[in-house]
């Protein structure tokens, strides 16, 4: 008797955010378990494995990135509008890093620690 404890949620790939890396673990249980009611997703896999005496029987790793199909899939499956992110280099970033390097060098000279 197959029962879905937590349904799969589509990967939400946002334009301009780079690569996403995912780990999927297939767990085998001896008896039926229920999903926790106080959280949306399982956050600590090792604790769940220990608590329910689960046996990892499969592992998959994959990498994904945004393409033109993301927007329509987000709308169709999750009812979400696609967001786009971009990073602009602040004009004063070089000044910030120059000050950071200066402070670090000053600290290294005072403490003798490198």
mmCIF file of N, CA and C in Angstrom:
data_model
loop_
_atom_site.group_PDB
_atom_site.id
_atom_site.type_symbol
_atom_site.label_atom_id
_atom_site.label_comp_id
_atom_site.label_asym_id
_atom_site.label_seq_id
_atom_site.Cartn_x
_atom_site.Cartn_y
_atom_site.Cartn_z
ATOM 1 N N UNK A 1 0.839 -1.175 0.000
ATOM 2 C CA UNK A 1 0.000 0.000 0.000
ATOM 3 C C UNK A 1 0.890 1.247 0.000
ATOM 4 N N UNK A 2 0.975 1.963 -1.107
ATOM 5 C CA UNK A 2 1.801 3.161 -1.203
ATOM 6 C C UNK A 2 1.043 4.374 -0.688
ATOM 7 N N UNK A 3 1.676 5.106 0.239
ATOM 8 C CA UNK A 3 1.093 6.315 0.809
ATOM 9 C C UNK A 3 2.129 7.433 0.699
ATOM 10 N N UNK A 4 1.717 8.582 0.220
ATOM 11 C CA UNK A 4 2.617 9.733 0.137
ATOM 12 C C UNK A 4 2.538 10.492 1.451
ATOM 13 N N UNK A 5 3.674 10.574 2.155
ATOM 14 C CA UNK A 5 3.720 11.277 3.429
ATOM 15 C C UNK A 5 3.850 12.773 3.182
ATOM 16 N N UNK A 6 4.790 13.167 2.336
ATOM 17 C CA UNK A 6 4.962 14.558 1.930
ATOM 18 C C UNK A 6 5.032 14.597 0.409
ATOM 19 N N UNK A 7 4.183 15.358 -0.238
ATOM 20 C CA UNK A 7 4.219 15.406 -1.701
ATOM 21 C C UNK A 7 5.451 16.144 -2.202
ATOM 22 N N UNK A 8 5.880 15.799 -3.388
ATOM 23 C CA UNK A 8 7.009 16.462 -4.034
ATOM 24 C C UNK A 8 6.598 17.870 -4.428
ATOM 25 N N UNK A 9 7.459 18.830 -4.175
ATOM 26 C CA UNK A 9 7.223 20.199 -4.605
ATOM 27 C C UNK A 9 8.192 20.501 -5.735
ATOM 28 N N UNK A 10 7.672 21.069 -6.810
ATOM 29 C CA UNK A 10 8.519 21.412 -7.946
ATOM 30 C C UNK A 10 9.667 22.314 -7.523
ATOM 31 N N UNK A 11 10.780 22.158 -8.201
ATOM 32 C CA UNK A 11 11.901 23.061 -7.979
ATOM 33 C C UNK A 11 11.514 24.447 -8.466
ATOM 34 N N UNK A 12 11.670 25.450 -7.632
ATOM 35 C CA UNK A 12 11.344 26.821 -8.009
ATOM 36 C C UNK A 12 12.652 27.522 -8.373
ATOM 37 N N UNK A 13 12.935 27.555 -9.659
ATOM 38 C CA UNK A 13 14.169 28.135 -10.158
ATOM 39 C C UNK A 13 13.909 29.581 -10.548
ATOM 40 N N UNK A 14 14.603 30.500 -9.930
ATOM 41 C CA UNK A 14 14.373 31.913 -10.185
ATOM 42 C C UNK A 14 15.409 32.446 -11.173
ATOM 43 N N UNK A 15 14.933 33.203 -12.133
ATOM 44 C CA UNK A 15 15.808 33.747 -13.164
ATOM 45 C C UNK A 15 16.844 34.673 -12.531
ATOM 46 N N UNK A 16 18.091 34.447 -12.899
ATOM 47 C CA UNK A 16 19.162 35.298 -12.405
ATOM 48 C C UNK A 16 19.813 34.822 -11.122
ATOM 49 N N UNK A 17 19.435 33.643 -10.609
ATOM 50 C CA UNK A 17 20.006 33.179 -9.341
ATOM 51 C C UNK A 17 21.019 32.055 -9.506
ATOM 52 N N UNK A 18 21.316 31.642 -10.724
ATOM 53 C CA UNK A 18 22.362 30.633 -10.928
ATOM 54 C C UNK A 18 21.867 29.213 -10.787
ATOM 55 N N UNK A 19 22.790 28.311 -10.472
ATOM 56 C CA UNK A 19 22.488 26.892 -10.383
ATOM 57 C C UNK A 19 21.880 26.514 -9.041
ATOM 58 N N UNK A 20 21.022 25.511 -9.066
ATOM 59 C CA UNK A 20 20.435 24.926 -7.857
ATOM 60 C C UNK A 20 20.891 23.476 -7.796
ATOM 61 N N UNK A 21 21.247 23.021 -6.614
ATOM 62 C CA UNK A 21 21.679 21.636 -6.444
ATOM 63 C C UNK A 21 20.722 20.943 -5.477
ATOM 64 N N UNK A 22 20.287 19.751 -5.865
ATOM 65 C CA UNK A 22 19.288 19.018 -5.090
ATOM 66 C C UNK A 22 19.812 17.632 -4.722
ATOM 67 N N UNK A 23 19.374 17.156 -3.565
ATOM 68 C CA UNK A 23 19.677 15.798 -3.102
ATOM 69 C C UNK A 23 18.341 15.137 -2.792
ATOM 70 N N UNK A 24 18.095 13.993 -3.402
ATOM 71 C CA UNK A 24 16.888 13.210 -3.126
ATOM 72 C C UNK A 24 17.310 11.909 -2.467
ATOM 73 N N UNK A 25 16.667 11.583 -1.351
ATOM 74 C CA UNK A 25 16.984 10.353 -0.622
ATOM 75 C C UNK A 25 15.719 9.509 -0.549
ATOM 76 N N UNK A 26 15.828 8.273 -0.999
ATOM 77 C CA UNK A 26 14.716 7.330 -0.922
ATOM 78 C C UNK A 26 14.890 6.508 0.351
ATOM 79 N N UNK A 27 13.865 6.529 1.202
ATOM 80 C CA UNK A 27 13.926 5.839 2.495
ATOM 81 C C UNK A 27 12.898 4.722 2.546
ATOM 82 N N UNK A 28 13.304 3.595 3.095
ATOM 83 C CA UNK A 28 12.399 2.452 3.264
ATOM 84 C C UNK A 28 12.038 2.326 4.736
ATOM 85 N N UNK A 29 10.741 2.152 5.001
ATOM 86 C CA UNK A 29 10.301 2.011 6.391
ATOM 87 C C UNK A 29 9.609 0.662 6.583
ATOM 88 N N UNK A 30 9.653 0.155 7.824
ATOM 89 C CA UNK A 30 8.992 -1.111 8.148
ATOM 90 C C UNK A 30 7.516 -0.910 8.463
ATOM 91 N N UNK A 31 7.166 0.256 8.998
ATOM 92 C CA UNK A 31 5.774 0.532 9.331
ATOM 93 C C UNK A 31 5.429 1.936 8.838
ATOM 94 N N UNK A 32 4.149 2.220 8.764
ATOM 95 C CA UNK A 32 3.694 3.500 8.243
ATOM 96 C C UNK A 32 4.071 4.641 9.193
ATOM 97 N N UNK A 33 4.561 5.748 8.634
ATOM 98 C CA UNK A 33 4.877 6.919 9.438
ATOM 99 C C UNK A 33 3.992 8.079 8.972
ATOM 100 N N UNK A 34 3.853 9.066 9.835
ATOM 101 C CA UNK A 34 3.054 10.235 9.478
ATOM 102 C C UNK A 34 3.955 11.457 9.446
ATOM 103 N N UNK A 35 3.589 12.407 8.615
ATOM 104 C CA UNK A 35 4.357 13.642 8.514
ATOM 105 C C UNK A 35 4.138 14.495 9.750
ATOM 106 N N UNK A 36 5.153 15.217 10.181
ATOM 107 C CA UNK A 36 4.962 16.107 11.330
ATOM 108 C C UNK A 36 3.956 17.199 10.987
ATOM 109 N N UNK A 37 3.162 17.603 11.972
ATOM 110 C CA UNK A 37 2.137 18.616 11.715
ATOM 111 C C UNK A 37 2.630 20.028 11.993
ATOM 112 N N UNK A 38 3.770 20.171 12.670
ATOM 113 C CA UNK A 38 4.254 21.498 13.045
ATOM 114 C C UNK A 38 5.217 22.111 12.040
ATOM 115 N N UNK A 39 5.442 21.475 10.915
ATOM 116 C CA UNK A 39 6.373 22.006 9.922
ATOM 117 C C UNK A 39 5.881 21.690 8.519
ATOM 118 N N UNK A 40 6.279 22.498 7.571
ATOM 119 C CA UNK A 40 5.896 22.261 6.179
ATOM 120 C C UNK A 40 6.724 21.156 5.546
ATOM 121 N N UNK A 41 7.993 21.102 5.874
ATOM 122 C CA UNK A 41 8.899 20.106 5.301
ATOM 123 C C UNK A 41 9.777 19.537 6.404
ATOM 124 N N UNK A 42 10.357 18.393 6.149
ATOM 125 C CA UNK A 42 11.303 17.801 7.090
ATOM 126 C C UNK A 42 12.611 18.566 6.991
ATOM 127 N N UNK A 43 13.105 19.034 8.116
ATOM 128 C CA UNK A 43 14.297 19.870 8.058
ATOM 129 C C UNK A 43 15.581 19.121 8.410
ATOM 130 N N UNK A 44 15.496 18.141 9.273
ATOM 131 C CA UNK A 44 16.704 17.424 9.655
ATOM 132 C C UNK A 44 16.528 15.933 9.364
ATOM 133 N N UNK A 45 17.081 15.514 8.256
ATOM 134 C CA UNK A 45 16.889 14.154 7.769
ATOM 135 C C UNK A 45 17.440 13.107 8.730
ATOM 136 N N UNK A 46 18.603 13.360 9.307
ATOM 137 C CA UNK A 46 19.207 12.355 10.190
ATOM 138 C C UNK A 46 18.327 12.066 11.404
ATOM 139 N N UNK A 47 17.670 13.090 11.947
ATOM 140 C CA UNK A 47 16.776 12.883 13.083
ATOM 141 C C UNK A 47 15.558 12.062 12.714
ATOM 142 N N UNK A 48 15.002 12.305 11.542
ATOM 143 C CA UNK A 48 13.830 11.547 11.068
ATOM 144 C C UNK A 48 14.214 10.087 10.817
ATOM 145 N N UNK A 49 15.380 9.875 10.217
ATOM 146 C CA UNK A 49 15.851 8.509 9.956
ATOM 147 C C UNK A 49 15.992 7.738 11.268
ATOM 148 N N UNK A 50 16.603 8.369 12.272
ATOM 149 C CA UNK A 50 16.790 7.711 13.567
ATOM 150 C C UNK A 50 15.462 7.469 14.280
ATOM 151 N N UNK A 51 14.619 8.496 14.314
ATOM 152 C CA UNK A 51 13.351 8.409 15.040
ATOM 153 C C UNK A 51 12.455 7.304 14.501
ATOM 154 N N UNK A 52 12.395 7.152 13.180
ATOM 155 C CA UNK A 52 11.483 6.179 12.569
ATOM 156 C C UNK A 52 12.182 4.915 12.085
ATOM 157 N N UNK A 53 13.476 4.784 12.409
ATOM 158 C CA UNK A 53 14.268 3.615 12.009
ATOM 159 C C UNK A 53 14.137 3.344 10.509
ATOM 160 N N UNK A 54 14.402 4.366 9.717
ATOM 161 C CA UNK A 54 14.303 4.269 8.259
ATOM 162 C C UNK A 54 15.628 3.802 7.679
ATOM 163 N N UNK A 55 15.550 3.169 6.533
ATOM 164 C CA UNK A 55 16.732 2.663 5.851
ATOM 165 C C UNK A 55 16.899 3.399 4.522
ATOM 166 N N UNK A 56 18.002 4.170 4.360
ATOM 167 C CA UNK A 56 18.240 4.803 3.059
ATOM 168 C C UNK A 56 18.539 3.736 2.006
ATOM 169 N N UNK A 57 17.759 3.720 0.926
ATOM 170 C CA UNK A 57 17.941 2.706 -0.118
ATOM 171 C C UNK A 57 18.243 3.312 -1.481
ATOM 172 N N UNK A 58 18.195 4.638 -1.580
ATOM 173 C CA UNK A 58 18.495 5.278 -2.856
ATOM 174 C C UNK A 58 18.909 6.718 -2.662
ATOM 175 N N UNK A 59 19.737 7.190 -3.578
ATOM 176 C CA UNK A 59 20.224 8.558 -3.508
ATOM 177 C C UNK A 59 20.356 9.102 -4.924
ATOM 178 N N UNK A 60 19.914 10.324 -5.128
ATOM 179 C CA UNK A 60 20.063 10.974 -6.432
ATOM 180 C C UNK A 60 20.493 12.418 -6.212
ATOM 181 N N UNK A 61 21.431 12.855 -7.009
ATOM 182 C CA UNK A 61 21.903 14.232 -6.972
ATOM 183 C C UNK A 61 21.625 14.841 -8.335
ATOM 184 N N UNK A 62 21.139 16.080 -8.348
ATOM 185 C CA UNK A 62 21.005 16.733 -9.645
ATOM 186 C C UNK A 62 21.139 18.237 -9.502
ATOM 187 N N UNK A 63 21.434 18.854 -10.626
ATOM 188 C CA UNK A 63 21.648 20.295 -10.690
ATOM 189 C C UNK A 63 20.690 20.862 -11.717
ATOM 190 N N UNK A 64 20.120 22.019 -11.420
ATOM 191 C CA UNK A 64 19.159 22.624 -12.334
ATOM 192 C C UNK A 64 19.423 24.119 -12.437
ATOM 193 N N UNK A 65 18.906 24.728 -13.489
ATOM 194 C CA UNK A 65 19.005 26.170 -13.649
ATOM 195 C C UNK A 65 17.795 26.663 -14.423
ATOM 196 N N UNK A 66 17.563 27.958 -14.382
ATOM 197 C CA UNK A 66 16.402 28.566 -15.010
ATOM 198 C C UNK A 66 16.442 28.418 -16.522
ATOM 199 N N UNK A 67 15.259 28.191 -17.114
ATOM 200 C CA UNK A 67 15.092 28.293 -18.564
ATOM 201 C C UNK A 67 13.679 28.807 -18.832
ATOM 202 N N UNK A 68 13.302 28.925 -20.101
ATOM 203 C CA UNK A 68 12.026 29.536 -20.480
ATOM 204 C C UNK A 68 10.799 28.758 -19.998
ATOM 205 N N UNK A 69 10.951 27.509 -19.635
ATOM 206 C CA UNK A 69 9.802 26.708 -19.201
ATOM 207 C C UNK A 69 9.418 26.948 -17.740
ATOM 208 N N UNK A 70 10.263 27.636 -16.984
ATOM 209 C CA UNK A 70 10.017 27.809 -15.547
ATOM 210 C C UNK A 70 8.751 28.618 -15.283
ATOM 211 N N UNK A 71 8.603 29.777 -15.923
ATOM 212 C CA UNK A 71 7.441 30.637 -15.686
ATOM 213 C C UNK A 71 6.112 29.934 -15.887
ATOM 214 N N UNK A 72 5.886 29.307 -17.054
ATOM 215 C CA UNK A 72 4.617 28.595 -17.260
ATOM 216 C C UNK A 72 4.390 27.458 -16.259
ATOM 217 N N UNK A 73 5.448 26.746 -15.869
ATOM 218 C CA UNK A 73 5.292 25.658 -14.903
ATOM 219 C C UNK A 73 4.953 26.175 -13.512
ATOM 220 N N UNK A 74 5.563 27.283 -13.111
ATOM 221 C CA UNK A 74 5.215 27.868 -11.810
ATOM 222 C C UNK A 74 3.747 28.276 -11.783
ATOM 223 N N UNK A 75 3.288 28.877 -12.858
ATOM 224 C CA UNK A 75 1.889 29.315 -12.923
ATOM 225 C C UNK A 75 0.941 28.118 -12.915
ATOM 226 N N UNK A 76 1.250 27.100 -13.703
ATOM 227 C CA UNK A 76 0.361 25.948 -13.840
ATOM 228 C C UNK A 76 0.308 25.095 -12.576
ATOM 229 N N UNK A 77 1.455 24.789 -11.988
ATOM 230 C CA UNK A 77 1.499 23.842 -10.872
ATOM 231 C C UNK A 77 1.373 24.484 -9.496
ATOM 232 N N UNK A 78 1.902 25.710 -9.334
ATOM 233 C CA UNK A 78 1.902 26.330 -8.009
ATOM 234 C C UNK A 78 1.101 27.624 -7.948
ATOM 235 N N UNK A 79 0.620 28.099 -9.093
ATOM 236 C CA UNK A 79 -0.140 29.348 -9.113
ATOM 237 C C UNK A 79 0.697 30.571 -8.775
ATOM 238 N N UNK A 80 1.996 30.523 -9.084
ATOM 239 C CA UNK A 80 2.904 31.617 -8.757
ATOM 240 C C UNK A 80 3.332 32.371 -10.009
ATOM 241 N N UNK A 81 3.588 33.666 -9.835
ATOM 242 C CA UNK A 81 4.201 34.453 -10.897
ATOM 243 C C UNK A 81 5.709 34.301 -10.798
ATOM 244 N N UNK A 82 6.363 34.312 -11.935
ATOM 245 C CA UNK A 82 7.815 34.176 -11.948
ATOM 246 C C UNK A 82 8.475 35.469 -11.499
ATOM 247 N N UNK A 83 9.454 35.338 -10.617
ATOM 248 C CA UNK A 83 10.237 36.484 -10.150
ATOM 249 C C UNK A 83 11.599 36.440 -10.841
ATOM 250 N N UNK A 84 12.198 37.597 -10.997
ATOM 251 C CA UNK A 84 13.523 37.672 -11.592
ATOM 252 C C UNK A 84 14.435 38.423 -10.635
ATOM 253 N N UNK A 85 15.623 37.886 -10.424
ATOM 254 C CA UNK A 85 16.580 38.510 -9.534
ATOM 255 C C UNK A 85 17.817 38.894 -10.323
ATOM 256 N N UNK A 86 18.387 40.006 -9.967
ATOM 257 C CA UNK A 86 19.648 40.407 -10.579
ATOM 258 C C UNK A 86 20.490 41.088 -9.508
ATOM 259 N N UNK A 87 21.765 40.992 -9.680
ATOM 260 C CA UNK A 87 22.676 41.612 -8.734
ATOM 261 C C UNK A 87 23.422 42.733 -9.441
ATOM 262 N N UNK A 88 23.308 43.924 -8.889
ATOM 263 C CA UNK A 88 24.040 45.054 -9.416
ATOM 264 C C UNK A 88 25.180 45.352 -8.478
ATOM 265 N N UNK A 89 26.330 45.576 -9.039
ATOM 266 C CA UNK A 89 27.493 45.906 -8.218
ATOM 267 C C UNK A 89 27.342 47.346 -7.724
ATOM 268 N N UNK A 90 27.279 47.537 -6.394
ATOM 269 C CA UNK A 90 27.171 48.903 -5.868
ATOM 270 C C UNK A 90 28.371 49.746 -6.290
ATOM 271 N N UNK A 91 28.129 51.007 -6.498
ATOM 272 C CA UNK A 91 29.199 51.895 -6.965
ATOM 273 C C UNK A 91 30.334 51.992 -5.958
ATOM 274 N N UNK A 92 30.018 51.919 -4.667
ATOM 275 C CA UNK A 92 31.050 52.087 -3.648
ATOM 276 C C UNK A 92 31.621 50.760 -3.134
ATOM 277 N N UNK A 93 31.412 49.666 -3.880
ATOM 278 C CA UNK A 93 31.874 48.350 -3.404
ATOM 279 C C UNK A 93 33.393 48.292 -3.288
ATOM 280 N N UNK A 94 34.092 48.916 -4.237
ATOM 281 C CA UNK A 94 35.555 48.899 -4.175
ATOM 282 C C UNK A 94 36.059 49.637 -2.943
ATOM 283 N N UNK A 95 35.388 50.738 -2.582
ATOM 284 C CA UNK A 95 35.765 51.471 -1.379
ATOM 285 C C UNK A 95 35.531 50.615 -0.139
ATOM 286 N N UNK A 96 34.411 49.897 -0.106
ATOM 287 C CA UNK A 96 34.093 49.037 1.029
ATOM 288 C C UNK A 96 35.166 47.966 1.211
ATOM 289 N N UNK A 97 35.519 47.273 0.122
ATOM 290 C CA UNK A 97 36.516 46.210 0.233
ATOM 291 C C UNK A 97 37.899 46.761 0.536
ATOM 292 N N UNK A 98 38.220 47.952 0.043
ATOM 293 C CA UNK A 98 39.505 48.565 0.364
ATOM 294 C C UNK A 98 39.591 48.836 1.862
ATOM 295 N N UNK A 99 38.495 49.339 2.449
ATOM 296 C CA UNK A 99 38.471 49.600 3.886
ATOM 297 C C UNK A 99 38.573 48.292 4.670
ATOM 298 N N UNK A 100 37.864 47.248 4.214
ATOM 299 C CA UNK A 100 37.945 45.941 4.878
ATOM 300 C C UNK A 100 39.375 45.415 4.865
ATOM 301 N N UNK A 101 40.034 45.512 3.706
ATOM 302 C CA UNK A 101 41.424 45.032 3.604
ATOM 303 C C UNK A 101 42.338 45.832 4.521
ATOM 304 N N UNK A 102 42.129 47.145 4.589
ATOM 305 C CA UNK A 102 42.937 48.003 5.460
ATOM 306 C C UNK A 102 42.754 47.605 6.923
ATOM 307 N N UNK A 103 41.501 47.453 7.358
ATOM 308 C CA UNK A 103 41.228 47.098 8.747
ATOM 309 C C UNK A 103 41.806 45.733 9.090
ATOM 310 N N UNK A 104 41.694 44.794 8.171
ATOM 311 C CA UNK A 104 42.242 43.448 8.405
ATOM 312 C C UNK A 104 43.758 43.511 8.542
ATOM 313 N N UNK A 105 44.417 44.266 7.654
ATOM 314 C CA UNK A 105 45.871 44.389 7.699
ATOM 315 C C UNK A 105 46.304 45.062 8.999
ATOM 316 N N UNK A 106 45.573 46.110 9.404
ATOM 317 C CA UNK A 106 45.870 46.810 10.647
ATOM 318 C C UNK A 106 45.746 45.855 11.836
ATOM 319 N N UNK A 107 44.685 45.027 11.856
ATOM 320 C CA UNK A 107 44.482 44.061 12.928
ATOM 321 C C UNK A 107 45.603 43.022 12.941
ATOM 322 N N UNK A 108 46.008 42.543 11.754
ATOM 323 C CA UNK A 108 47.083 41.554 11.671
ATOM 324 C C UNK A 108 48.384 42.134 12.213
ATOM 325 N N UNK A 109 48.667 43.417 11.910
ATOM 326 C CA UNK A 109 49.912 44.032 12.390
ATOM 327 C C UNK A 109 49.882 44.196 13.903
ATOM 328 N N UNK A 110 48.728 44.550 14.467
ATOM 329 C CA UNK A 110 48.614 44.749 15.919
ATOM 330 C C UNK A 110 48.722 43.429 16.676
ATOM 331 N N UNK A 111 48.114 42.384 16.132
ATOM 332 C CA UNK A 111 48.059 41.102 16.853
ATOM 333 C C UNK A 111 49.178 40.152 16.474
ATOM 334 N N UNK A 112 49.801 40.391 15.325
ATOM 335 C CA UNK A 112 50.823 39.463 14.846
ATOM 336 C C UNK A 112 50.221 38.173 14.319
ATOM 337 N N UNK A 113 48.902 38.182 14.122
ATOM 338 C CA UNK A 113 48.194 36.993 13.638
ATOM 339 C C UNK A 113 47.903 37.137 12.158
ATOM 340 N N UNK A 114 48.222 36.109 11.377
ATOM 341 C CA UNK A 114 47.903 36.150 9.935
ATOM 342 C C UNK A 114 47.148 34.916 9.559
#
